[in-house]
Short mmCIF file of C-alpha atoms in Angstrom, two decimals:
data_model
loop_
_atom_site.label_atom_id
_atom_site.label_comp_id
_atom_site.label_asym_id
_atom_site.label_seq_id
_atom_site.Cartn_x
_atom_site.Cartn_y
_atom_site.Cartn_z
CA UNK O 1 50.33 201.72 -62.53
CA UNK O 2 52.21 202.73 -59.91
CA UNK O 3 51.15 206.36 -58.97
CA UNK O 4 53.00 209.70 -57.64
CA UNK O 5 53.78 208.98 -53.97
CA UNK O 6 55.33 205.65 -54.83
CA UNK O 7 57.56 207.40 -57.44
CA UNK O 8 58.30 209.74 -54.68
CA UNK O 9 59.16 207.09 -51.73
CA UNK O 10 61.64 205.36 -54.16
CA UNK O 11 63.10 208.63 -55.37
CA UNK O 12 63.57 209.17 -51.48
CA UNK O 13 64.08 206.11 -49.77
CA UNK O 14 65.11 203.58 -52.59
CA UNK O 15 66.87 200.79 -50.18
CA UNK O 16 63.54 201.12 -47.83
CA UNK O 17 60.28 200.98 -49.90
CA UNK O 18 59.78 197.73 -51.77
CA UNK O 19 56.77 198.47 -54.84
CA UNK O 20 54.80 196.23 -56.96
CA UNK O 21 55.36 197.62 -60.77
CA UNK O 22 53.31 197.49 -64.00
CA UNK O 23 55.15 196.96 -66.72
CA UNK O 24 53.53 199.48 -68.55
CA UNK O 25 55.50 202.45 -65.89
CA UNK O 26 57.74 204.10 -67.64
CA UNK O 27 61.83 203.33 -66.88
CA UNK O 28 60.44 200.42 -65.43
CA UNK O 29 63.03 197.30 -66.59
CA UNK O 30 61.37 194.51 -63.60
CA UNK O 31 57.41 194.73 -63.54
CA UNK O 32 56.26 192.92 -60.72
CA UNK O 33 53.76 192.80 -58.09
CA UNK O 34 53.10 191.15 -54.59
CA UNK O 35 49.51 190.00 -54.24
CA UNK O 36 47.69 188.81 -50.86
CA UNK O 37 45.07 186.58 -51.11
CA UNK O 38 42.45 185.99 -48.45
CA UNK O 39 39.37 183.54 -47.72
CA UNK O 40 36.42 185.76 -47.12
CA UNK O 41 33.08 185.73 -44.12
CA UNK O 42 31.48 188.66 -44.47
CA UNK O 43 33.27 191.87 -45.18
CA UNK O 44 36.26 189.84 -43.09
CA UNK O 45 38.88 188.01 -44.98
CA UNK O 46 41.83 185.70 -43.47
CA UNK O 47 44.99 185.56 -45.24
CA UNK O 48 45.62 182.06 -47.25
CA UNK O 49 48.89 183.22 -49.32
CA UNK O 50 50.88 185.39 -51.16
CA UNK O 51 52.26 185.74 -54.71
CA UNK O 52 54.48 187.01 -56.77
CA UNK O 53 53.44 187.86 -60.13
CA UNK O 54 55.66 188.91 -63.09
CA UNK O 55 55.90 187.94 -66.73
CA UNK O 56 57.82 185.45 -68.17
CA UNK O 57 59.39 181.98 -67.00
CA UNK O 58 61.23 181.62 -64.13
CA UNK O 59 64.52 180.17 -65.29
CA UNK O 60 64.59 183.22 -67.53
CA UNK O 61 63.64 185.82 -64.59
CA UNK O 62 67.03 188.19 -63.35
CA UNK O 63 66.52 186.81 -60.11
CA UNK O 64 68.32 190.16 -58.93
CA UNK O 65 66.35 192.57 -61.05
CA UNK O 66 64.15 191.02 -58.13
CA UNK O 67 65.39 190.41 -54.79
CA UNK O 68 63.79 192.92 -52.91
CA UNK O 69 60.54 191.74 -54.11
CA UNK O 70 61.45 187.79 -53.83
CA UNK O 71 62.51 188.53 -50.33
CA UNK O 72 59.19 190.78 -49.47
CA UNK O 73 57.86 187.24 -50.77
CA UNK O 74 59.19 184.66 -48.79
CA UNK O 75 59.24 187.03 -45.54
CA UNK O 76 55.75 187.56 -45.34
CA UNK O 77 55.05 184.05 -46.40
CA UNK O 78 57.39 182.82 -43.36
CA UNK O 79 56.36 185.25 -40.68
CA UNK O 80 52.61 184.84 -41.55
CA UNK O 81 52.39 181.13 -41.45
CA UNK O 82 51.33 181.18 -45.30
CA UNK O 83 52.80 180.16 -48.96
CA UNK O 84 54.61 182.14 -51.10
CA UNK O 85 53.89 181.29 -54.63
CA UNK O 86 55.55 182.69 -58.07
CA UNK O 87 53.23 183.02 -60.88
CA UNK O 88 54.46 183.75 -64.27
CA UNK O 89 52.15 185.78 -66.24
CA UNK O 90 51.86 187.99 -69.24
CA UNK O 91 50.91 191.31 -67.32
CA UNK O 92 47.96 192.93 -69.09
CA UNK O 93 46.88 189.79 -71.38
CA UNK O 94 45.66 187.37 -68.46
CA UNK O 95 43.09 185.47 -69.36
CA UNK O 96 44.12 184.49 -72.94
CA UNK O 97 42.89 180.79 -73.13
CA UNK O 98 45.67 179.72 -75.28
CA UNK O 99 48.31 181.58 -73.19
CA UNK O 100 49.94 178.99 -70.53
CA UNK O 101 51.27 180.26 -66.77
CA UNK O 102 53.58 179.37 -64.35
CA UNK O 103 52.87 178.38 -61.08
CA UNK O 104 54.88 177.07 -57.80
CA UNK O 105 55.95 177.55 -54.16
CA UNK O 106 58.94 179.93 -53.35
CA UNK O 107 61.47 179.03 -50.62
CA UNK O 108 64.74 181.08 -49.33
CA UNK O 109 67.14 178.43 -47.32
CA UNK O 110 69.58 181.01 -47.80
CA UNK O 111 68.95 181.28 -51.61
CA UNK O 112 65.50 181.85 -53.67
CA UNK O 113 64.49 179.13 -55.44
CA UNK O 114 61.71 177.43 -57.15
CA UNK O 115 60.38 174.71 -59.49
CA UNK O 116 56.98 175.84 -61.19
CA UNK O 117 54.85 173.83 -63.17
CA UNK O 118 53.51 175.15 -66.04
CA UNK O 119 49.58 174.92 -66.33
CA UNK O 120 46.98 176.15 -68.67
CA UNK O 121 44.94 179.23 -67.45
CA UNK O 122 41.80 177.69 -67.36
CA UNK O 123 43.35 174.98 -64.74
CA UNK O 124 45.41 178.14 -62.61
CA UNK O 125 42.66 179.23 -60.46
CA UNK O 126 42.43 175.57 -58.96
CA UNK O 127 46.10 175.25 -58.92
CA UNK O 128 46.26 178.44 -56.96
CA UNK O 129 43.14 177.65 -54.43
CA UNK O 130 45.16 174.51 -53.86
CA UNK O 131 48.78 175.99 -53.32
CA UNK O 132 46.90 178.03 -50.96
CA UNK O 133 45.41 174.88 -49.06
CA UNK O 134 41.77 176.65 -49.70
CA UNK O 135 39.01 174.51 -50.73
CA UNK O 136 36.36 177.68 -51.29
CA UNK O 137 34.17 177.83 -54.69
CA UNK O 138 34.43 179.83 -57.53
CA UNK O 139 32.40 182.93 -57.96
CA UNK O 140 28.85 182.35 -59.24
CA UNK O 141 28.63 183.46 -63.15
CA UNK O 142 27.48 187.38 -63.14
CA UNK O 143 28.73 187.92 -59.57
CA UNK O 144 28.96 191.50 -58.99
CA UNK O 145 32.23 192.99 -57.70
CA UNK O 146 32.66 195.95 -55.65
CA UNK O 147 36.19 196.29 -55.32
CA UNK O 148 38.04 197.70 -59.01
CA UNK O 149 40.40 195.75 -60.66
CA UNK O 150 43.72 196.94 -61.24
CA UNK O 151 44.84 195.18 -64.16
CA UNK O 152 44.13 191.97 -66.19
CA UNK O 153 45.39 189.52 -63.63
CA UNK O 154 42.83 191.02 -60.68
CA UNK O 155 40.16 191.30 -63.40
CA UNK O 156 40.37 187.51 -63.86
CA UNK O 157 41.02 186.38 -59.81
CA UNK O 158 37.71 188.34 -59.36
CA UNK O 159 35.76 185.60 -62.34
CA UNK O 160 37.46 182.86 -61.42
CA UNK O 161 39.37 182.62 -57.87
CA UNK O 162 36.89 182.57 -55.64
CA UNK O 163 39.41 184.40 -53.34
CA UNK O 164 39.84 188.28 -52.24
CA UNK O 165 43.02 189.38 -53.76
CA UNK O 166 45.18 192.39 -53.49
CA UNK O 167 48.02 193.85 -53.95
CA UNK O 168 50.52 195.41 -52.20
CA UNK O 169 51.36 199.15 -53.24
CA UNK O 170 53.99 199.68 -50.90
CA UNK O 171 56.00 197.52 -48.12
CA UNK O 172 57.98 200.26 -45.89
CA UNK O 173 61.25 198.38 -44.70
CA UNK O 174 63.77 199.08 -41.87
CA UNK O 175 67.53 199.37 -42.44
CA UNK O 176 67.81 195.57 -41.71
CA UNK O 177 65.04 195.08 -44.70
CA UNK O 178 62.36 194.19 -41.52
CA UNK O 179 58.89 195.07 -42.87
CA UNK O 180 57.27 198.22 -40.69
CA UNK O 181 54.31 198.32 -43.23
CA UNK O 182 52.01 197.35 -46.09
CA UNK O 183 50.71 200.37 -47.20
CA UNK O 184 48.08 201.14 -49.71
CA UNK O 185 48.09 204.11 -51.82
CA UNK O 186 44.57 206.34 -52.86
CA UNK O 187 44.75 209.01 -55.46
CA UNK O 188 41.79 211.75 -55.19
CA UNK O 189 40.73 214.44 -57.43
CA UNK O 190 39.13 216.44 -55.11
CA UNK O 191 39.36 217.84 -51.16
CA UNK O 192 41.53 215.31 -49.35
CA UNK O 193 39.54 215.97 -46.61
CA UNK O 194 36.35 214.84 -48.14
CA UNK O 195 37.67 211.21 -48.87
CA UNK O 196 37.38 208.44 -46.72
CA UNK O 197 37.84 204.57 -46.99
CA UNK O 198 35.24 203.14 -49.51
CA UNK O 199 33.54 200.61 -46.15
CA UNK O 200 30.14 200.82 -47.43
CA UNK O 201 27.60 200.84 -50.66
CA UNK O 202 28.73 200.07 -54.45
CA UNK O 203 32.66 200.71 -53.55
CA UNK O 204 32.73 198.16 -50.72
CA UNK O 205 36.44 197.62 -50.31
CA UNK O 206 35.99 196.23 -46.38
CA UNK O 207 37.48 192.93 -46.96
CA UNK O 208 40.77 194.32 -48.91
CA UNK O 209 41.31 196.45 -45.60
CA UNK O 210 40.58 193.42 -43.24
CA UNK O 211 43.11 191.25 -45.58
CA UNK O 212 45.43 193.98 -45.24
CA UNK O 213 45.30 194.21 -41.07
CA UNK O 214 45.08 190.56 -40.48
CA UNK O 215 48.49 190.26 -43.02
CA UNK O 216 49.86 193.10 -41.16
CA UNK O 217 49.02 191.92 -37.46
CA UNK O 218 50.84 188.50 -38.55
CA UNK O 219 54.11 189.99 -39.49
CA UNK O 220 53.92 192.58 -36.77
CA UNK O 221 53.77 195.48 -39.11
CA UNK O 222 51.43 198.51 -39.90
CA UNK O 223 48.67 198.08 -42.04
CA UNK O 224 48.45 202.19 -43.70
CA UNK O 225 46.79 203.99 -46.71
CA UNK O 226 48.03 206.75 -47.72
CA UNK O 227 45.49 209.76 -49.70
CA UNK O 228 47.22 212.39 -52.18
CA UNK O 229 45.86 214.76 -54.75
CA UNK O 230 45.78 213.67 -58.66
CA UNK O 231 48.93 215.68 -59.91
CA UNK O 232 51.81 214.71 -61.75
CA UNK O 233 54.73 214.93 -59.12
CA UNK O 234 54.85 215.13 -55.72
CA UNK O 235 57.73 216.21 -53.38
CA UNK O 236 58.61 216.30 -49.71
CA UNK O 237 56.06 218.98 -48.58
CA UNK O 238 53.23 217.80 -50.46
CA UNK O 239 50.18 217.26 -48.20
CA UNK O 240 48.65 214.12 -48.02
CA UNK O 241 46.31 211.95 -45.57
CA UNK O 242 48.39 209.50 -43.80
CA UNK O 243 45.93 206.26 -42.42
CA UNK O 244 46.21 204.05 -39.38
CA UNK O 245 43.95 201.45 -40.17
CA UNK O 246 44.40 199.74 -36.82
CA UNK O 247 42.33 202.24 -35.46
CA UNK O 248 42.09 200.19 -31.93
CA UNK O 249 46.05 201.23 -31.47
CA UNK O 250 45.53 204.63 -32.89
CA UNK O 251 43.01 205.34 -30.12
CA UNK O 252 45.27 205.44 -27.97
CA UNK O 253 48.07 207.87 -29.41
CA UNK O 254 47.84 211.91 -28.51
CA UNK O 255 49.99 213.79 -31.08
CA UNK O 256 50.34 217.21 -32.40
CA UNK O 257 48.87 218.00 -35.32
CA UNK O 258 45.30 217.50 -37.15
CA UNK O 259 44.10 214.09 -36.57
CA UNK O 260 41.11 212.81 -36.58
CA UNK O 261 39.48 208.83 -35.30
CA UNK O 262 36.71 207.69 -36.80
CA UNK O 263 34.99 204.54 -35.74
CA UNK O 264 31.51 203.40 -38.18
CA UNK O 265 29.87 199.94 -37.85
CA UNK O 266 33.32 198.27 -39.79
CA UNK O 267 35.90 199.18 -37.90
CA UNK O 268 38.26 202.19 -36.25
CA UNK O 269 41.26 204.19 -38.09
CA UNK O 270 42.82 207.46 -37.64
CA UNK O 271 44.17 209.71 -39.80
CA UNK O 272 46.49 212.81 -40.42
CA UNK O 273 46.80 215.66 -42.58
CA UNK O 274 50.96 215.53 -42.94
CA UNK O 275 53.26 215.99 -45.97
CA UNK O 276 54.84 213.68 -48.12
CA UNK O 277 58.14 213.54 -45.96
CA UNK O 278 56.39 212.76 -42.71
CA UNK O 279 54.37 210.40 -44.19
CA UNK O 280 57.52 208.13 -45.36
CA UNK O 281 59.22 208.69 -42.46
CA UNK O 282 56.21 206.47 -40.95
CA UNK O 283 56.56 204.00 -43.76
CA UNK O 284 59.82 202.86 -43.41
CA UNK O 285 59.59 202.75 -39.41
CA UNK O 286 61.63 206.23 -38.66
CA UNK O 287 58.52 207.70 -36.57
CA UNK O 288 56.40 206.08 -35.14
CA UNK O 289 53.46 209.12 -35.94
CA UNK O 290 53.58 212.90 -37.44
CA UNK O 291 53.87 215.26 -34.49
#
């Protein structure tokens, strides 16, 4: 579900955010997400591909319901040297065995197209491993996860992909609809000041933030997470912990304001306490930090 802040960057900046949806959110007419998928050594993880995942077929999708998110698609797929794939899904049911998917590349020669195929589920994992050009294994029966799925689709890429997958919470874009950022959004029900990115122990979620830097470094964008309080509706002054996860560039920036740059045995990031308004602003590419 998408949570507060997002509600709260598209109430603000509606032309310059770009979300992924559930369909269960309420006034929401075009549920969709963007997913990144990424080969993992280690806690690393190199991006393979991207999706985008809605329900339903795609000669039936309002292709301008959406753009934004078709264009998010192909862009990232282009700039990072990666395919963009469409799957068609039924968005909380994945998994049903007698429930068929779509599946095929995306392009944009000046107009989105595509011409899926339409596969059983039990064959989608290898269709997607080999739209992807990956030739890893599936997950071992009874693998343990450390990372939370979202929803149904995550649930079953962590049983039967083989692959890391993600999604993406929030692109910020510029004025020309340039990505500045993939940013990922934490909620947290106690001190914001207390939380820190899960790197370590039962909540590993290392490799999500290494897919989400190597993505960002290839389309020259910022690779953030953004920390607010559990409430039901933020607004411009709210406080919230704004993250650099490129924590080698942050180490290098002197600003006003309390920041602090942590560095453990994973990698670097810096953070700052700001408010909601600040915090976009750095989003969409209007400042480059809070000062």
């Amino acid at each position: 579900m998408v949570d507060q802040f997002a509600y709260y960057a598209n109430d603000a900046m509606p032309d310059r955010v770009c979300l992924s949806l559930d369909e269960d959110d309420s006034g929401v007419d075009t549920p969709g997400r963007l997913r990144l998928y990424g080969e993992a050594s280690g806690s690393d993880a190199e991006l393979v591909g991207v999706s985008y995942n809605a329900a339903g077929n795609w000669n039936d999708l309002d292709q301008a319901s959406h753009q934004q998110r078709l264009t998010a698609l192909t862009s990232i797929a282009e700039d990072a040297g990666v395919p963009g794939i469409w799957i068609g899904e039924t968005n909380g049911k994945f998994g049903a065995e007698s429930d068929k998917k779509e599946i095929g590349e995306v392009t944009n020669g000046g107009s989105i197209s595509c011409s899926p195929t339409s596969v059983e589920v039990d064959e989608l994992a290898q269709e997607i491993r080999d739209s992807f050009d990956s030739d890893v294994s599936p997950p071992d029966t009874g693998q343990t996860y450390t990372t939370e799925a979202i929803d149904g689709f995550q649930e079953w890429a962590q049983d039967a992909l083989g692959l890391v997958t993600i999604d993406i919470d929030v692109l910020g874009l510029g004025e020309d609809g340039e990505i500045h950022s993939l940013t990922e959004i934490k909620r947290t029900g106690f001190d914001l000041d207390t939380w820190y990115p899960f790197t370590k122990g039962k909540r590993n979620d290392m490799r999500n933030y290494n897919l989400q830097m190597d993505t960002a470094h290839r389309i020259n964008a910022r690779p953030l997470l953004i920390n607010h309080p559990k409430k039901g509706f933020l607004d411009s002054s709210d406080t919230v912990y704004l993250y650099n996860l490129d924590g080698d560039e942050m180490n290098t920036v002197r600003k006003q304001g309390t920041k602090d740059t942590f560095k453990d045995d994973r990698f670097n990031y810096s953070r700052i306490e700001t408010t909601c308004k600040d915090a976009i602003d750095v989003v969409i590419g209007n400042k480059d930090w809070p000062n």
